[in-house]
Every structure is written in C-alpha cells, then in structure tokens.
Amino acid sequence: MNSPDSEFVERADHSVYETQEPVLYSVAEGIATLTMNRPGFNNAQNSQMTYALDAALRQAVNDDAVKVIVLRGAGKHFSAGHDIGTPGRDINKPFERAHLWWDHTNKPGAEQLYAREQEVYLGMCRRWRELPKPTIAMVQGACVAGGLMLAWVCDLIVASDDAFFQDPVVRMGIPGVEYFAHPYELNPRIAKEFLFTGDRMSAERAYQMGMVNRVVPREELEQGTYALAAGIARQPRMGLALTKQAINHVEDLQGKRTAMDAAFAWHHFAHAHNELLSGDKLGGFDAKAMAQANKAAASGEQA
C-alpha cells in the first residue's frame, strides 16, 4: 500500500520457507560441492537460495584446499528457474545486499524489480562468473530460464543425456532472462530460435552448439563430473585463475558485458510495459501457469 505522504511503498512479506538449508556445502579432495536444495520445488531460486549460493561460493574461494567448484541440484532437476510462485517466494523480504544497490522492497513502480534484479540476478551472476576458481555445472533434468543463468556463469557444463535447456519467458513478453548470454552461449541465429520458440533444447543439441562440454548417461553424471573436476584440480591454482581471467576478458572485449547491460534495460522495459497493460509485471504468468504452458508446448513437440 502506498503511503499518501511518501514516495515509498509498503509491501508485506508472506514468504514461508520449507528449508533453512537451501544450499548444501561440502568439500572432498580439493572439490567443493554446492547443492541447490529445494527439490520439492525443482530448485526454484528465491532470494534465500541466491544469497546462500553467494555465501557458499565465497566460502569455497576463501578455502585454500578448494581447487574446483561443482554446482548441482538435488532431486530430479537442476533448476526450474526463478521462484515466481512457491510459498518461499521472498520478493518482498529485505536482505543484506552484496552490491551497492539500495533495498528494493519499498520502491515504487518499475524501480522495485530493477533494483532487485540488479542485485540478485545480474549482479550476482557477474560476481560468480568472475570468481577465480574453475566452476562446473552438473545438469540433470530441467535447466530452465533462471537455471540457465546458473549454468552459464559456470566455466564448464556437464549434462546428463536426459537434460534439457529452455528460456520460455518470451511468452511473458520479456526478451530472455536477466543475465542475457544467449548469443554468446549459442550462435546468434540459434539463440533467436531458442528464444522465439521457447522450445526445449536437448543436451545433445546443446553440446552440438558448444553450450555444453560433455553429455553422459544419467547414471554416469556424477562420476563423469567429478572425474573432470579432479583432473582440473591437478592444475596449478594461479594458472587456472589467470586462464579463466584471460578467456572472460576476451568475451568482454567481444561486447558481452555491454550487450548484457542493454538487454537488461530492455528486460525491464518489458516488465514495466506488462504492468501498464495488465497490472502484472510477468504478463499474468506465475509458476503454475508457466509450468502448464511448458508442459503443453512439450506435448505438442512430441505429438
């Protein structure tokens, strides 16, 4: 509710968490494992999980025993994306922020999401991409929308043969997720197809496009991922860090960072446009509606 004598807005936080451990952390043989732990909601990312991931990654960077970091998801799916409809959707809960943006929870209009997503989506993903230790995403099942962002910030992706990748948010009127790496992960023409259709991309096709490093049978996913991580862990720490910096720098010279800034602005124009037209920033979609549309589209593909 808006206060009549203030530009600020009061929003109630009704989120209820199903776990106090949205990310599990362990270390063995020089490899840190971060496990997204909301399997009942297909590892949908709320702010609780995002800040827990940030803390776990910082812990792994600070631990000199850790050479490589593996990011994985508990349960059937790697990640169904951003939380847009579970009881734990905590969009109105303030957190101690990692970047120098102000709190979003009391901001009016389009400023609310713009400030929040600078922090928890674009800012966090850039922060994680640049950490100095190699990261590997271990992907099974769905890697959808916000799940893509988590996989894409990792240096390598190992996928099971039943994994699929998808960014269906164009049906919301939004031009892709906030960390807009599509034309860098995929050929631009393929990136357009990926977004225009919203179709699922199989692990095998993602491998053919260069987005995935290795595809293995589901039962061999863990073994294959950790064998790769163990091989990398035998390399010198500084050599790995410098190599990662060099390749990330080349991507930025190719325009990745500035292109992403522009795409982020278009993304938020779409949110504001949706709200003006319908009163809803997501174009009337929530998690249930998106899941139903996704399943219907997948059934049509298979028919």
Coordinates of C-alpha atoms in Angstrom, one line a residue:
M1 CA 0.0 0.0 0.0
N2 CA 1.3 3.5 -0.9
S3 CA 1.6 6.0 1.9
P4 CA -0.1 9.3 0.9
D5 CA 2.8 11.4 2.2
S6 CA 5.7 9.3 0.9
E7 CA 7.1 8.1 -2.5
F8 CA 7.8 4.8 -0.8
V9 CA 5.6 1.7 -0.8
E10 CA 4.8 -0.8 1.9
R11 CA 4.8 -4.4 0.8
A12 CA 4.1 -7.3 3.1
D13 CA 6.4 -10.3 3.1
H14 CA 4.3 -13.5 3.2
S15 CA 7.0 -16.0 2.3
V16 CA 7.3 -19.3 4.2
Y17 CA 10.5 -21.3 3.7
E18 CA 10.4 -25.1 3.5
T19 CA 14.0 -25.4 4.5
Q20 CA 16.7 -23.4 6.3
E21 CA 19.4 -25.0 4.1
P22 CA 18.6 -24.0 0.5
V23 CA 22.2 -24.8 -0.4
L24 CA 24.2 -27.7 0.9
Y25 CA 28.0 -27.4 1.0
S26 CA 30.8 -30.0 1.2
V27 CA 34.4 -30.4 0.3
A28 CA 36.4 -33.5 -0.6
E29 CA 39.7 -34.0 -2.4
G30 CA 40.0 -30.4 -3.4
I31 CA 36.5 -30.1 -4.9
A32 CA 33.7 -28.0 -3.2
T33 CA 30.2 -29.2 -3.9
L34 CA 27.3 -26.7 -3.8
T35 CA 23.9 -28.4 -4.0
M36 CA 20.8 -26.4 -4.5
N37 CA 18.4 -28.0 -2.0
R38 CA 14.8 -27.2 -2.9
P39 CA 13.9 -30.4 -4.7
G40 CA 10.3 -30.2 -3.9
F41 CA 10.1 -27.0 -6.0
N42 CA 12.6 -28.2 -8.6
N43 CA 15.3 -25.9 -7.1
A44 CA 13.5 -22.7 -8.0
Q45 CA 15.7 -19.8 -6.9
N46 CA 14.3 -17.5 -4.3
S47 CA 16.5 -14.8 -2.7
Q48 CA 17.2 -17.1 0.3
M49 CA 18.8 -19.6 -2.1
T50 CA 20.6 -16.8 -4.1
Y51 CA 22.3 -15.3 -1.0
A52 CA 23.1 -18.8 0.3
L53 CA 24.8 -19.6 -3.1
D54 CA 26.8 -16.4 -2.8
A55 CA 27.9 -17.3 0.7
A56 CA 28.9 -20.8 -0.3
L57 CA 30.9 -19.6 -3.3
R58 CA 32.7 -17.1 -1.1
Q59 CA 33.5 -19.9 1.4
A60 CA 34.9 -22.0 -1.5
V61 CA 37.0 -19.2 -2.8
N62 CA 38.4 -18.5 0.7
D63 CA 39.3 -22.1 1.3
D64 CA 42.8 -22.8 0.0
A65 CA 42.1 -26.5 0.0
V66 CA 39.4 -26.0 -2.7
K67 CA 40.7 -26.0 -6.3
V68 CA 37.4 -26.6 -8.2
I69 CA 33.7 -25.9 -7.5
V70 CA 30.8 -28.1 -8.7
L71 CA 27.3 -26.7 -8.7
R72 CA 24.5 -29.2 -8.8
G73 CA 20.8 -29.5 -7.9
A74 CA 19.1 -32.0 -5.6
G75 CA 16.3 -34.2 -7.0
K76 CA 15.0 -34.7 -10.5
H77 CA 16.0 -31.3 -12.0
F78 CA 19.0 -28.9 -11.9
S79 CA 16.8 -25.8 -11.7
A80 CA 13.4 -24.8 -12.9
G81 CA 14.4 -21.1 -12.8
H82 CA 13.5 -18.1 -10.7
D83 CA 10.9 -18.6 -8.0
I84 CA 7.7 -17.0 -9.3
G85 CA 5.1 -18.9 -7.3
T86 CA 6.3 -21.1 -4.4
P87 CA 5.4 -20.4 -0.7
G88 CA 9.1 -19.4 -0.4
R89 CA 8.9 -16.6 -2.9
D90 CA 10.5 -13.9 -0.9
I91 CA 10.5 -10.9 -3.3
N92 CA 9.3 -8.6 -0.5
K93 CA 11.8 -9.6 2.1
P94 CA 14.9 -7.4 2.6
F95 CA 18.3 -9.0 2.7
E96 CA 21.8 -7.7 3.5
R97 CA 22.9 -6.9 0.0
A98 CA 26.2 -7.9 -1.7
H99 CA 26.3 -5.0 -4.1
L100 CA 25.9 -1.2 -3.8
W101 CA 22.2 -1.0 -4.9
W102 CA 19.6 0.1 -2.4
D103 CA 16.9 -2.1 -1.0
H104 CA 14.1 -2.8 -3.5
T105 CA 11.3 -3.7 -1.1
N106 CA 9.9 -0.3 -0.6
K107 CA 10.5 1.2 -4.0
P108 CA 7.6 2.2 -6.3
G109 CA 6.8 1.1 -9.8
A110 CA 9.4 -0.4 -12.1
E111 CA 12.1 0.6 -9.6
Q112 CA 11.2 -2.3 -7.4
L113 CA 12.3 -5.1 -9.8
Y114 CA 15.0 -3.0 -11.5
A115 CA 16.8 -2.6 -8.2
R116 CA 16.2 -6.2 -7.0
E117 CA 17.4 -7.8 -10.2
Q118 CA 20.5 -5.6 -10.4
E119 CA 21.4 -7.2 -7.1
V120 CA 20.2 -10.8 -7.1
Y121 CA 20.3 -11.7 -10.9
L122 CA 22.6 -9.6 -13.0
G123 CA 24.9 -8.5 -10.2
M124 CA 25.2 -12.0 -8.6
C125 CA 25.7 -13.8 -11.9
R126 CA 28.5 -11.4 -12.9
R127 CA 30.1 -11.8 -9.4
W128 CA 30.0 -15.6 -9.7
R129 CA 31.3 -15.7 -13.3
E130 CA 34.4 -13.7 -12.2
L131 CA 35.4 -15.8 -9.1
P132 CA 38.9 -17.1 -9.6
K133 CA 38.4 -20.8 -9.3
P134 CA 37.0 -23.1 -12.0
T135 CA 33.3 -23.9 -11.7
I136 CA 31.4 -26.8 -13.2
A137 CA 27.6 -27.1 -13.5
M138 CA 26.4 -30.6 -13.2
V139 CA 23.0 -30.5 -15.0
Q140 CA 20.2 -33.1 -15.0
G141 CA 16.6 -32.8 -16.0
A142 CA 15.4 -29.2 -16.4
C143 CA 17.6 -26.2 -16.7
V144 CA 15.1 -23.5 -17.4
A145 CA 15.2 -19.7 -17.6
G146 CA 17.0 -18.7 -14.3
G147 CA 18.5 -22.1 -14.3
L148 CA 20.3 -21.2 -17.5
M149 CA 21.9 -18.3 -15.7
L150 CA 23.4 -20.5 -13.0
A151 CA 24.8 -23.0 -15.6
W152 CA 26.1 -20.2 -17.9
V153 CA 28.1 -18.5 -15.2
C154 CA 30.0 -21.7 -14.6
D155 CA 33.1 -22.3 -16.7
L156 CA 32.1 -25.8 -17.8
I157 CA 28.8 -27.7 -18.1
V158 CA 28.4 -31.5 -17.9
A159 CA 24.9 -32.6 -18.7
S160 CA 23.0 -35.9 -18.4
D161 CA 21.5 -37.3 -21.6
D162 CA 18.0 -36.5 -20.3
A163 CA 18.8 -32.9 -19.5
F164 CA 17.1 -30.0 -21.4
F165 CA 17.7 -26.3 -21.6
Q166 CA 15.0 -23.7 -22.2
D167 CA 14.2 -20.0 -21.9
P168 CA 10.4 -19.6 -22.4
V169 CA 10.0 -16.1 -21.0
V170 CA 9.2 -14.5 -24.3
R171 CA 5.7 -15.8 -23.8
M172 CA 5.6 -13.3 -20.9
G173 CA 6.6 -10.6 -23.4
I174 CA 10.1 -10.5 -21.9
P175 CA 13.3 -10.8 -24.1
G176 CA 15.0 -13.6 -22.2
V177 CA 16.4 -13.9 -18.7
E178 CA 18.3 -11.1 -17.0
Y179 CA 21.9 -12.5 -17.5
F180 CA 21.5 -12.3 -21.2
A181 CA 24.2 -14.6 -22.5
H182 CA 22.2 -16.3 -25.2
P183 CA 24.1 -15.1 -28.3
Y184 CA 27.4 -15.9 -26.6
E185 CA 26.4 -19.4 -25.5
L186 CA 24.8 -20.1 -28.8
N187 CA 25.2 -18.9 -32.4
P188 CA 23.0 -15.8 -32.7
R189 CA 20.7 -17.4 -35.2
I190 CA 20.2 -20.4 -32.9
A191 CA 19.8 -18.0 -30.0
K192 CA 16.9 -16.4 -31.8
E193 CA 15.3 -19.7 -32.5
F194 CA 15.8 -20.7 -28.8
L195 CA 14.0 -17.5 -27.6
F196 CA 11.4 -17.1 -30.4
T197 CA 10.0 -20.6 -30.0
G198 CA 10.7 -21.2 -26.3
D199 CA 11.3 -24.8 -27.2
R200 CA 13.3 -27.2 -25.1
M201 CA 16.9 -27.8 -26.3
S202 CA 18.2 -31.3 -25.7
A203 CA 21.5 -31.9 -24.1
E204 CA 22.8 -33.4 -27.3
R205 CA 21.9 -30.3 -29.4
A206 CA 23.3 -28.0 -26.7
Y207 CA 26.5 -30.0 -27.0
Q208 CA 26.5 -29.6 -30.8
M209 CA 26.0 -25.8 -30.3
G210 CA 29.0 -25.6 -28.0
M211 CA 26.9 -24.7 -24.9
V212 CA 27.6 -28.0 -23.1
N213 CA 31.1 -29.5 -22.7
R214 CA 30.1 -33.1 -22.2
V215 CA 26.9 -35.3 -22.3
V216 CA 26.9 -38.5 -20.3
P217 CA 24.2 -41.1 -19.4
R218 CA 22.2 -40.0 -16.3
E219 CA 23.7 -42.8 -14.2
E220 CA 27.2 -41.7 -15.1
L221 CA 26.6 -37.9 -14.5
E222 CA 28.2 -37.7 -11.0
Q223 CA 31.1 -39.9 -11.9
G224 CA 31.8 -38.0 -15.1
T225 CA 31.5 -34.6 -13.5
Y226 CA 33.8 -35.4 -10.6
A227 CA 36.4 -37.1 -12.8
L228 CA 36.6 -33.9 -14.9
A229 CA 36.8 -31.8 -11.7
A230 CA 39.6 -34.0 -10.3
G231 CA 41.6 -33.6 -13.5
I232 CA 41.3 -29.8 -13.3
A233 CA 42.2 -29.8 -9.6
R234 CA 45.6 -31.2 -10.5
Q235 CA 46.5 -28.0 -12.3
P236 CA 48.2 -25.1 -10.5
R237 CA 45.8 -22.7 -8.8
M238 CA 47.3 -19.5 -10.3
G239 CA 47.4 -20.9 -13.8
L240 CA 43.7 -21.8 -13.6
A241 CA 42.8 -18.3 -12.3
L242 CA 44.8 -16.5 -15.0
T243 CA 43.4 -18.7 -17.8
K244 CA 39.9 -18.0 -16.6
Q245 CA 40.5 -14.3 -16.4
A246 CA 42.0 -14.2 -19.9
I247 CA 39.1 -16.0 -21.5
N248 CA 36.5 -14.0 -19.7
H249 CA 38.3 -10.8 -20.8
V250 CA 38.1 -11.9 -24.4
E251 CA 34.4 -12.4 -24.0
D252 CA 34.0 -8.9 -22.6
L253 CA 36.1 -7.4 -25.4
Q254 CA 33.6 -9.1 -27.8
G255 CA 30.9 -7.0 -26.1
K256 CA 29.3 -9.4 -23.7
R257 CA 29.1 -7.1 -20.8
T258 CA 27.8 -4.0 -22.6
A259 CA 25.4 -6.1 -24.6
M260 CA 24.1 -7.6 -21.4
D261 CA 23.6 -4.1 -19.9
A262 CA 21.4 -3.1 -22.9
A263 CA 19.4 -6.4 -22.7
F264 CA 18.8 -5.9 -19.0
A265 CA 17.3 -2.5 -19.8
W266 CA 15.0 -4.0 -22.4
H267 CA 14.1 -6.7 -20.0
H268 CA 12.9 -4.1 -17.5
F269 CA 11.1 -2.1 -20.1
A270 CA 9.1 -5.3 -20.7
H271 CA 8.3 -5.7 -17.0
A272 CA 7.1 -2.1 -16.9
H273 CA 5.1 -2.5 -20.2
N274 CA 3.4 -5.6 -18.8
E275 CA 2.4 -3.7 -15.7
L276 CA 0.9 -0.8 -17.6
L277 CA -1.1 -3.2 -19.9
S278 CA -2.2 -5.8 -17.4
G279 CA -1.2 -4.7 -13.9
D280 CA 1.2 -7.6 -13.7
K281 CA 4.9 -7.4 -14.3
L282 CA 5.1 -11.0 -15.5
G283 CA 2.3 -10.7 -18.0
G284 CA -0.2 -12.7 -16.0
F285 CA 2.1 -15.8 -15.6
D286 CA 3.0 -17.4 -12.3
A287 CA 4.9 -20.7 -11.7
K288 CA 1.8 -22.9 -12.2
A289 CA 0.8 -21.1 -15.4
M290 CA 4.3 -21.3 -16.8
A291 CA 4.6 -25.0 -15.9
Q292 CA 1.3 -25.8 -17.6
A293 CA 2.2 -23.8 -20.7
N294 CA 5.6 -25.5 -20.8
K295 CA 4.1 -29.0 -20.5
A296 CA 1.6 -28.2 -23.2
A297 CA 4.3 -27.0 -25.5
A298 CA 6.4 -30.1 -24.8
S299 CA 3.5 -32.4 -25.5
G300 CA 3.0 -30.6 -28.8
E301 CA 6.6 -31.1 -29.7
Q302 CA 6.3 -34.8 -29.0
A303 CA 3.0 -35.3 -30.8

